[in-house]
Amino acid sequence: MDDGILVLVVVTALAFDFTNGFHDTGNAMATSIATRALSPKIAVALSGALNLVGAFLSLSVAATIASGLVNTHLVTLTVVFAGLVGGITWNLLTWFFGIPSSSSHALIGGVIGATMAAAGTHGVKWHGVVSKVIIPAGLSPVIAGLIASVGTYLIYRLSRGVPDRTRSHGFRLGQIGSASLVSLAHGTNDAQKTMGIITLALIANGTVDSGSEAPFWVILSCAIAISMGTYLGGWRVIRTLGKGLVEIDSPQGMAAESASAATILLSSHFGYSLSTTHVATGSILGTGLGRKGAEVRWRVAGRMATAWLLTLPAAGLVGAGCYGIAQGIGGTAGVVVVFVLMVVASAALYLRARRTPVSHHNVNDEWDGATTSTGAKEPIAA
Amino acid sequence: MNSWIDLDALWKIVVIGLLAGAGLPALFAVGLRAVSLPGRDGGSPATEACDDRILGSNPLGLAAGVVCFAVVLAAIAWGIYSVVAGT
């Protein structure tokens, strides 16, 4: 129908995939970076590479997003586009504040909001939204936290009396292995969400038949976008997860990552598109609870939980608003205007973020209560 | 089973998740403990020489540790395989 809009939608979708990658690097690598099992640079490179591999492994989640949440015959390209803008906006905002919120919820919220603005509430499959998004979102951090705290308890119990050198060396190796698995799992779960969205756009445009699977070029470009985003590294989020929530030691890091990897891979297997962010945060909290005397900063956790609750409605509002603007102006011009607005907003946020930078230089500085480090210039001793 | 929560998938995720996500790291810890066991000929692990080494010198312990690590690796490989094959 309209190939100009389709191209913009695909570009926006890949941009979303990119923000998804850098927003979520922390889920896999925050604990390894915090315990210094891996240097920050190597951690993001490893994670990026494994995300790329993971994106090709499993495809069951993509189907959920494409068909389970909204009535595909009501979805137009403009709806998909507005939804993506909603998701990107929320991702960038939460990244700016260093809050590990769910990229998946941002995307789903955006699409639902835009669908409602376009077709009213009956365009949304509410049953699918509740059973496939909201309930898993509530359960997954609890399950991951439970697994992580059991794992942490067992590990500390069983490794009692092991000489320190063996312990730190061994658990760091274990951490690298388990963090790699989380990256792989992230690729299997999150890259597919964008694949699902692009497929949805292709269906809406009539390029492919309803119910078809993602074409190969979609899989490839999504895999590349998410791994590049991961490699860039969302240092603000990494800092919050690795240093802000719980002070983490390598055995805990390994327990947290194993729990995350197991939960995400299993859910992927059953076709649940759960949020890797919720799982990773649950695991890290769980590992803090499983070890006696570990400090859990509940205030930080509370702030995250608030952001999680806001994610769906906030991204939905932006999605609906963007649809309103695009539709009000009409046609390709409307979509272009929203696209330009989004680019301007992203650039502004990026420039603002440079005033209080968090990078691989200061990601491990002592937690001082603020999400973004104020002592940005202080280098870390080797 | 009801239409809101797939309880069948849920209990599988919890049980398999516990086995893989908590059990495997625990097995890894057992392996570490096994490979660090001091040998019969040597003194206690508290001596300076032993402190510097990562591996202990007990052959049985080393063998047991290697078995533990092998099981962990095999379980991971099988897990990834079954996820990939399941789609």
PDB file of C-alpha atoms in Angstrom, chain A residues 205-348:
ATOM      1  CA  ASN A 205       0.755  -3.317   4.654  1.00  0.00           C
ATOM      2  CA  GLY A 206      -0.353  -6.450   2.871  1.00  0.00           C
ATOM      3  CA  THR A 207       3.248  -7.322   2.008  1.00  0.00           C
ATOM      4  CA  VAL A 208       2.945 -10.729   3.635  1.00  0.00           C
ATOM      5  CA  ASP A 209      -0.107 -12.804   4.496  1.00  0.00           C
ATOM      6  CA  SER A 210      -1.679 -12.678   7.922  1.00  0.00           C
ATOM      7  CA  GLY A 211      -0.279 -15.416  10.119  1.00  0.00           C
ATOM      8  CA  SER A 212       2.999 -15.756   8.270  1.00  0.00           C
ATOM      9  CA  GLU A 213       6.360 -16.011   9.986  1.00  0.00           C
ATOM     10  CA  ALA A 214       9.049 -13.370  10.013  1.00  0.00           C
ATOM     11  CA  PRO A 215      11.000 -13.231   6.719  1.00  0.00           C
ATOM     12  CA  PHE A 216      14.731 -13.856   6.929  1.00  0.00           C
ATOM     13  CA  TRP A 217      15.808 -10.250   6.327  1.00  0.00           C
ATOM     14  CA  VAL A 218      13.691  -9.236   9.304  1.00  0.00           C
ATOM     15  CA  ILE A 219      15.375 -11.798  11.556  1.00  0.00           C
ATOM     16  CA  LEU A 220      18.820 -10.750  10.367  1.00  0.00           C
ATOM     17  CA  SER A 221      18.336  -7.004  10.721  1.00  0.00           C
ATOM     18  CA  CYS A 222      16.739  -7.339  14.163  1.00  0.00           C
ATOM     19  CA  ALA A 223      19.558  -9.554  15.347  1.00  0.00           C
ATOM     20  CA  ILE A 224      22.121  -7.016  14.198  1.00  0.00           C
ATOM     21  CA  ALA A 225      20.268  -4.020  15.677  1.00  0.00           C
ATOM     22  CA  ILE A 226      19.867  -5.584  19.110  1.00  0.00           C
ATOM     23  CA  SER A 227      23.462  -6.745  19.298  1.00  0.00           C
ATOM     24  CA  MET A 228      24.782  -3.333  18.283  1.00  0.00           C
ATOM     25  CA  GLY A 229      22.606  -1.717  20.930  1.00  0.00           C
ATOM     26  CA  THR A 230      23.876  -4.178  23.494  1.00  0.00           C
ATOM     27  CA  TYR A 231      27.454  -3.446  22.546  1.00  0.00           C
ATOM     28  CA  LEU A 232      26.918   0.278  23.042  1.00  0.00           C
ATOM     29  CA  GLY A 233      25.925  -0.547  26.612  1.00  0.00           C
ATOM     30  CA  GLY A 234      23.327   1.254  28.695  1.00  0.00           C
ATOM     31  CA  TRP A 235      25.788   2.187  31.401  1.00  0.00           C
ATOM     32  CA  ARG A 236      23.257   4.077  33.495  1.00  0.00           C
ATOM     33  CA  VAL A 237      21.054   1.032  33.801  1.00  0.00           C
ATOM     34  CA  ILE A 238      24.015  -1.286  34.329  1.00  0.00           C
ATOM     35  CA  ARG A 239      25.103   0.878  37.228  1.00  0.00           C
ATOM     36  CA  THR A 240      21.722   0.752  38.934  1.00  0.00           C
ATOM     37  CA  LEU A 241      21.394  -3.010  38.543  1.00  0.00           C
ATOM     38  CA  GLY A 242      24.972  -3.876  39.438  1.00  0.00           C
ATOM     39  CA  LYS A 243      25.660  -1.397  42.215  1.00  0.00           C
ATOM     40  CA  GLY A 244      22.380   0.176  43.246  1.00  0.00           C
ATOM     41  CA  LEU A 245      20.108  -2.702  44.156  1.00  0.00           C
ATOM     42  CA  VAL A 246      22.303  -5.092  46.118  1.00  0.00           C
ATOM     43  CA  GLU A 247      26.002  -5.238  46.847  1.00  0.00           C
ATOM     44  CA  ILE A 248      26.945  -8.305  44.881  1.00  0.00           C
ATOM     45  CA  ASP A 249      29.685 -10.877  45.294  1.00  0.00           C
ATOM     46  CA  SER A 250      30.613 -13.315  42.520  1.00  0.00           C
ATOM     47  CA  PRO A 251      28.817 -16.377  43.925  1.00  0.00           C
ATOM     48  CA  GLN A 252      25.649 -14.263  44.135  1.00  0.00           C
ATOM     49  CA  GLY A 253      26.217 -12.968  40.643  1.00  0.00           C
ATOM     50  CA  MET A 254      26.411 -16.492  39.345  1.00  0.00           C
ATOM     51  CA  ALA A 255      23.262 -17.504  41.210  1.00  0.00           C
ATOM     52  CA  ALA A 256      21.344 -14.484  39.905  1.00  0.00           C
ATOM     53  CA  GLU A 257      22.390 -15.022  36.322  1.00  0.00           C
ATOM     54  CA  SER A 258      21.687 -18.751  36.373  1.00  0.00           C
ATOM     55  CA  ALA A 259      18.210 -18.057  37.698  1.00  0.00           C
ATOM     56  CA  SER A 260      17.601 -15.403  35.031  1.00  0.00           C
ATOM     57  CA  ALA A 261      18.882 -17.601  32.233  1.00  0.00           C
ATOM     58  CA  ALA A 262      16.787 -20.575  33.311  1.00  0.00           C
ATOM     59  CA  THR A 263      13.609 -18.513  33.688  1.00  0.00           C
ATOM     60  CA  ILE A 264      13.984 -16.653  30.403  1.00  0.00           C
ATOM     61  CA  LEU A 265      14.921 -19.696  28.340  1.00  0.00           C
ATOM     62  CA  LEU A 266      12.101 -21.774  29.793  1.00  0.00           C
ATOM     63  CA  SER A 267       9.555 -19.031  29.197  1.00  0.00           C
ATOM     64  CA  SER A 268      10.813 -18.545  25.649  1.00  0.00           C
ATOM     65  CA  HIS A 269      10.317 -22.249  25.220  1.00  0.00           C
ATOM     66  CA  PHE A 270       6.673 -21.947  26.283  1.00  0.00           C
ATOM     67  CA  GLY A 271       6.138 -18.880  24.119  1.00  0.00           C
ATOM     68  CA  TYR A 272       5.854 -16.321  26.918  1.00  0.00           C
ATOM     69  CA  SER A 273       7.224 -12.956  25.949  1.00  0.00           C
ATOM     70  CA  LEU A 274       8.152 -12.002  29.466  1.00  0.00           C
ATOM     71  CA  SER A 275      10.337  -9.088  30.307  1.00  0.00           C
ATOM     72  CA  THR A 276      13.991  -9.997  30.737  1.00  0.00           C
ATOM     73  CA  THR A 277      14.320  -6.870  32.851  1.00  0.00           C
ATOM     74  CA  HIS A 278      11.742  -8.043  35.368  1.00  0.00           C
ATOM     75  CA  VAL A 279      13.404 -11.439  35.549  1.00  0.00           C
ATOM     76  CA  ALA A 280      16.912 -10.053  36.022  1.00  0.00           C
ATOM     77  CA  THR A 281      15.782  -7.606  38.690  1.00  0.00           C
ATOM     78  CA  GLY A 282      13.881 -10.342  40.506  1.00  0.00           C
ATOM     79  CA  SER A 283      16.952 -12.557  40.423  1.00  0.00           C
ATOM     80  CA  ILE A 284      19.238  -9.874  41.771  1.00  0.00           C
ATOM     81  CA  LEU A 285      16.808  -9.104  44.596  1.00  0.00           C
ATOM     82  CA  GLY A 286      16.474 -12.827  45.277  1.00  0.00           C
ATOM     83  CA  THR A 287      20.191 -13.295  45.535  1.00  0.00           C
ATOM     84  CA  GLY A 288      20.301 -10.455  48.050  1.00  0.00           C
ATOM     85  CA  LEU A 289      17.658 -12.221  50.122  1.00  0.00           C
ATOM     86  CA  GLY A 290      19.343 -15.624  49.895  1.00  0.00           C
ATOM     87  CA  ARG A 291      22.541 -14.503  51.529  1.00  0.00           C
ATOM     88  CA  LYS A 292      22.605 -13.617  55.169  1.00  0.00           C
ATOM     89  CA  GLY A 293      23.641 -10.069  55.843  1.00  0.00           C
ATOM     90  CA  ALA A 294      23.446  -8.866  52.253  1.00  0.00           C
ATOM     91  CA  GLU A 295      22.040  -5.379  51.957  1.00  0.00           C
ATOM     92  CA  VAL A 296      19.040  -4.925  49.690  1.00  0.00           C
ATOM     93  CA  ARG A 297      18.198  -1.316  48.870  1.00  0.00           C
ATOM     94  CA  TRP A 298      14.437  -1.487  48.908  1.00  0.00           C
ATOM     95  CA  ARG A 299      14.086   2.167  48.017  1.00  0.00           C
ATOM     96  CA  VAL A 300      15.795   1.568  44.698  1.00  0.00           C
ATOM     97  CA  ALA A 301      13.661  -1.543  44.183  1.00  0.00           C
ATOM     98  CA  GLY A 302      10.528   0.430  45.001  1.00  0.00           C
ATOM     99  CA  ARG A 303      11.375   3.097  42.477  1.00  0.00           C
ATOM    100  CA  MET A 304      11.854   0.435  39.830  1.00  0.00           C
ATOM    101  CA  ALA A 305       8.547  -1.211  40.671  1.00  0.00           C
ATOM    102  CA  THR A 306       6.801   2.148  40.284  1.00  0.00           C
ATOM    103  CA  ALA A 307       8.392   2.580  36.884  1.00  0.00           C
ATOM    104  CA  TRP A 308       7.233  -0.907  35.907  1.00  0.00           C
ATOM    105  CA  LEU A 309       3.639  -0.091  36.785  1.00  0.00           C
ATOM    106  CA  LEU A 310       3.845   3.119  34.795  1.00  0.00           C
ATOM    107  CA  THR A 311       5.460   1.531  31.742  1.00  0.00           C
ATOM    108  CA  LEU A 312       2.355   0.167  30.002  1.00  0.00           C
ATOM    109  CA  PRO A 313       0.120   3.240  30.493  1.00  0.00           C
ATOM    110  CA  ALA A 314       2.895   5.788  29.879  1.00  0.00           C
ATOM    111  CA  ALA A 315       4.115   4.192  26.673  1.00  0.00           C
ATOM    112  CA  GLY A 316       0.478   3.727  25.733  1.00  0.00           C
ATOM    113  CA  LEU A 317      -0.224   7.441  26.158  1.00  0.00           C
ATOM    114  CA  VAL A 318       2.752   8.413  24.019  1.00  0.00           C
ATOM    115  CA  GLY A 319       1.694   5.836  21.442  1.00  0.00           C
ATOM    116  CA  ALA A 320      -1.855   7.176  21.394  1.00  0.00           C
ATOM    117  CA  GLY A 321      -0.625  10.772  21.222  1.00  0.00           C
ATOM    118  CA  CYS A 322       1.707  10.024  18.338  1.00  0.00           C
ATOM    119  CA  TYR A 323      -1.112   8.290  16.499  1.00  0.00           C
ATOM    120  CA  GLY A 324      -3.259  11.360  17.065  1.00  0.00           C
ATOM    121  CA  ILE A 325      -0.626  13.703  15.656  1.00  0.00           C
ATOM    122  CA  ALA A 326       0.200  11.481  12.679  1.00  0.00           C
ATOM    123  CA  GLN A 327      -3.450  10.913  11.866  1.00  0.00           C
ATOM    124  CA  GLY A 328      -4.340  14.586  12.394  1.00  0.00           C
ATOM    125  CA  ILE A 329      -1.785  15.722   9.843  1.00  0.00           C
ATOM    126  CA  GLY A 330      -2.574  12.733   7.728  1.00  0.00           C
ATOM    127  CA  GLY A 331      -0.795  10.423   5.337  1.00  0.00           C
ATOM    128  CA  THR A 332       2.921  10.108   4.918  1.00  0.00           C
ATOM    129  CA  ALA A 333       3.474  13.690   6.053  1.00  0.00           C
ATOM    130  CA  GLY A 334       1.998  12.936   9.460  1.00  0.00           C
ATOM    131  CA  VAL A 335       4.278   9.961   9.978  1.00  0.00           C
ATOM    132  CA  VAL A 336       7.291  11.984   8.875  1.00  0.00           C
ATOM    133  CA  VAL A 337       6.445  14.776  11.334  1.00  0.00           C
ATOM    134  CA  VAL A 338       6.212  12.327  14.255  1.00  0.00           C
ATOM    135  CA  PHE A 339       9.444  10.698  13.122  1.00  0.00           C
ATOM    136  CA  VAL A 340      11.240  14.047  13.143  1.00  0.00           C
ATOM    137  CA  LEU A 341       9.769  14.903  16.560  1.00  0.00           C
ATOM    138  CA  MET A 342      11.071  11.611  17.910  1.00  0.00           C
ATOM    139  CA  VAL A 343      14.560  12.174  16.519  1.00  0.00           C
ATOM    140  CA  VAL A 344      14.662  15.682  18.038  1.00  0.00           C
ATOM    141  CA  ALA A 345      13.470  14.431  21.430  1.00  0.00           C
ATOM    142  CA  SER A 346      16.014  11.588  21.411  1.00  0.00           C
ATOM    143  CA  ALA A 347      18.842  13.937  20.518  1.00  0.00           C
ATOM    144  CA  ALA A 348      17.836  16.347  23.289  1.00  0.00           C
TER     145      ALA A 348
END
